[in-house]
Tab-separated table of C-alpha atoms in Angstrom:
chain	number	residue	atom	x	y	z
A	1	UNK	CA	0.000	0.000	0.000
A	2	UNK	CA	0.746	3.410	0.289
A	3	UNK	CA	3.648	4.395	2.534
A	4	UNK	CA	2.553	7.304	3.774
A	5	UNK	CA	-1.351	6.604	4.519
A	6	UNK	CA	-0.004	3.463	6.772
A	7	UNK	CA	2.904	5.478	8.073
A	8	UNK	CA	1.671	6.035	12.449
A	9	UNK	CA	2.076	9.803	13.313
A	10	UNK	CA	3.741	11.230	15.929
A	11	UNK	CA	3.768	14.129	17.474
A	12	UNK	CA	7.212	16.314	18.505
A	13	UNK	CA	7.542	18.609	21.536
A	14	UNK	CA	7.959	22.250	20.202
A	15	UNK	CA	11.716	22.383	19.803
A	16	UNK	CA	14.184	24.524	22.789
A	17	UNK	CA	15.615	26.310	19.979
A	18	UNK	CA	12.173	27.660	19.084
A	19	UNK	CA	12.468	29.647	15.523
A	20	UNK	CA	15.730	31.360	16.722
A	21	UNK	CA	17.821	30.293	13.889
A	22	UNK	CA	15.242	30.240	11.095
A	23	UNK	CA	15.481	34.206	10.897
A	24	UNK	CA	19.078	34.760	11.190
A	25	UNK	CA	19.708	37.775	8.529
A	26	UNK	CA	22.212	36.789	6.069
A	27	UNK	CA	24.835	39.681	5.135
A	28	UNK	CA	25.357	38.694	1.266
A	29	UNK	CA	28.454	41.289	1.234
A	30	UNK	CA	30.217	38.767	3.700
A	31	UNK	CA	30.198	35.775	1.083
A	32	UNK	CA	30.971	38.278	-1.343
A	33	UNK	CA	33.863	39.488	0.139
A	34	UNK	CA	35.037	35.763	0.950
A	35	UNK	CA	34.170	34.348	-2.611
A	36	UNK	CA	36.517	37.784	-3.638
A	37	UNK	CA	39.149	36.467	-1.466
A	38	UNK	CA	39.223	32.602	-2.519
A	39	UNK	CA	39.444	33.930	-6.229
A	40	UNK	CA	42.510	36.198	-4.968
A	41	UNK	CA	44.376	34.829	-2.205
A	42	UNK	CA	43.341	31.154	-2.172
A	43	UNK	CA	43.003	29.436	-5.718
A	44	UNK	CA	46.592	31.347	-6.624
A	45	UNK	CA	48.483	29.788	-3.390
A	46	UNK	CA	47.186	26.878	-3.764
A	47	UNK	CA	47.256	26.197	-7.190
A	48	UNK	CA	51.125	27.521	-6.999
A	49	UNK	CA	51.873	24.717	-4.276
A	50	UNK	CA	49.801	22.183	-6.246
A	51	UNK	CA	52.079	22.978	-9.600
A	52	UNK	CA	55.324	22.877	-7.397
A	53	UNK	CA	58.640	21.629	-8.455
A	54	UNK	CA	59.918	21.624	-4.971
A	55	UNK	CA	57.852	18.976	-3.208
A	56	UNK	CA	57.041	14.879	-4.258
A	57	UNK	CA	53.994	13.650	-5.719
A	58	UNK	CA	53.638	12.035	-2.662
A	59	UNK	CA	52.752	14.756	-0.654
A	60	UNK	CA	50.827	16.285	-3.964
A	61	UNK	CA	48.467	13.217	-3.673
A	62	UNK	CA	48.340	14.343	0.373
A	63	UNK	CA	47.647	17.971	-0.738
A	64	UNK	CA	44.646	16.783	-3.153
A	65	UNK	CA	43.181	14.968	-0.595
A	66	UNK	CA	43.239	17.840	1.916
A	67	UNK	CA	41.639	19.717	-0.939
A	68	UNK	CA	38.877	16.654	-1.361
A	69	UNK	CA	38.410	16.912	2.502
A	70	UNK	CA	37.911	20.384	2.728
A	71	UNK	CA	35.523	20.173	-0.233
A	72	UNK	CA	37.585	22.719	-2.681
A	73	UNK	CA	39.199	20.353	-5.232
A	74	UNK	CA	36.352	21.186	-7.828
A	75	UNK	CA	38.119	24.396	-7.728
A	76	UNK	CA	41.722	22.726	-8.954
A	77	UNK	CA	40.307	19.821	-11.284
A	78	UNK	CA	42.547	20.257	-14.590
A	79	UNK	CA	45.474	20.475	-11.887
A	80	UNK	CA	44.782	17.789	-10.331
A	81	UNK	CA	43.739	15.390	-12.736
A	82	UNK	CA	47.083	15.991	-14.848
A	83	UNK	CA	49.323	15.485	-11.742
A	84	UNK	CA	47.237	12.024	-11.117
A	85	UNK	CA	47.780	11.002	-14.613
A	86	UNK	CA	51.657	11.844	-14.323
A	87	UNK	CA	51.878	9.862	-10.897
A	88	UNK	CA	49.506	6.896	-11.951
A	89	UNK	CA	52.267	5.862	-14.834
A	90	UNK	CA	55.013	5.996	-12.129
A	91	UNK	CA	53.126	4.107	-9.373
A	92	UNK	CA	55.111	1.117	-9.131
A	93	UNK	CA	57.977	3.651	-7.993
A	94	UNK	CA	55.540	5.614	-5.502
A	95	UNK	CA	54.727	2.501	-3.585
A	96	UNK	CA	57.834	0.395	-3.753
A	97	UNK	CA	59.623	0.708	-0.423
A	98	UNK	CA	56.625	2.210	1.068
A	99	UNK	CA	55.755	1.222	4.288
A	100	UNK	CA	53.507	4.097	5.713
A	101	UNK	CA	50.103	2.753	5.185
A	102	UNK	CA	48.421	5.971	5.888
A	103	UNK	CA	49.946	7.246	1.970
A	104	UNK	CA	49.125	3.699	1.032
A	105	UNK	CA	45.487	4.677	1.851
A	106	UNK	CA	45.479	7.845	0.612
A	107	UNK	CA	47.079	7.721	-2.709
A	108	UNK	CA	44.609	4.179	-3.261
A	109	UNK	CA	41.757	6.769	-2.238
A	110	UNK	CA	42.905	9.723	-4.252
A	111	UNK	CA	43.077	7.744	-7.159
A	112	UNK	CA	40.027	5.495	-7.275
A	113	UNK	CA	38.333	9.074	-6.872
A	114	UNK	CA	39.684	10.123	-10.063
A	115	UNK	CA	39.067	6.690	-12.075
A	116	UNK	CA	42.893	5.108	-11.694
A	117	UNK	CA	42.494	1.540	-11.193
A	118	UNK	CA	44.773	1.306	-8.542
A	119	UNK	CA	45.164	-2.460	-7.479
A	120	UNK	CA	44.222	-3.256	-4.015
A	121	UNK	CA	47.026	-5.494	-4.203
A	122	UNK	CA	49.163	-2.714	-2.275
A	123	UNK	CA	47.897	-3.167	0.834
């Protein structure tokens, strides 16, 4: 039958919060001013230590993944997704010796995300 005509009702205490947060005014020239600063101060930086000839694709793969965690990677795609390709053909030399599982992890993570078919062989 119909889920919601057998569904029982209940009913909810009125909450402690009351309608306190539902009119909370919103100051649009705050996100403005923030969106202003991630185009100027954030994408650059990042992007810069991303694109890096001074650190290992190790800790590039660690880097995207902060970026995945913190929800701005969208921002970096074509970066990332060339540095993947670059490490993917040298993977056999990223893992060999290896014996911190945590980059293990990540790296397998980071590059499932981005369609790599890394083997779970590695772990």
């Amino acid at each position: 039958g119909d889920l919601e005509s057998t569904r029982p009702l209940t009913s909810f205490s009125p909450s402690f919060w009351g309608d306190h947060f539902l009119s909370v005014p919103v100051d649009h020239s705050e996100f403005e001013a923030l969106e202003q600063e991630i185009e100027s101060v954030m994408k650059p930086k990042v992007r810069k230590m991303l694109m890096s000839p001074h650190i290992s694709d190790k800790e590039r793969i660690r880097l995207i993944h902060l970026l995945i965690s913190l929800c701005v990677a969208h921002y970096f795609e074509s970066e990332i997704e060339e540095i993947l390709h670059h490490a993917f053909e040298k993977l056999d030399h990223l893992i060999s010796k290896e014996d911190d599982l945590e980059i293990i992890a990540i790296m397998f993570e980071v590059f499932r995300l981005y369609g790599h078919k890394m083997s779970c062989d590695v772990f």
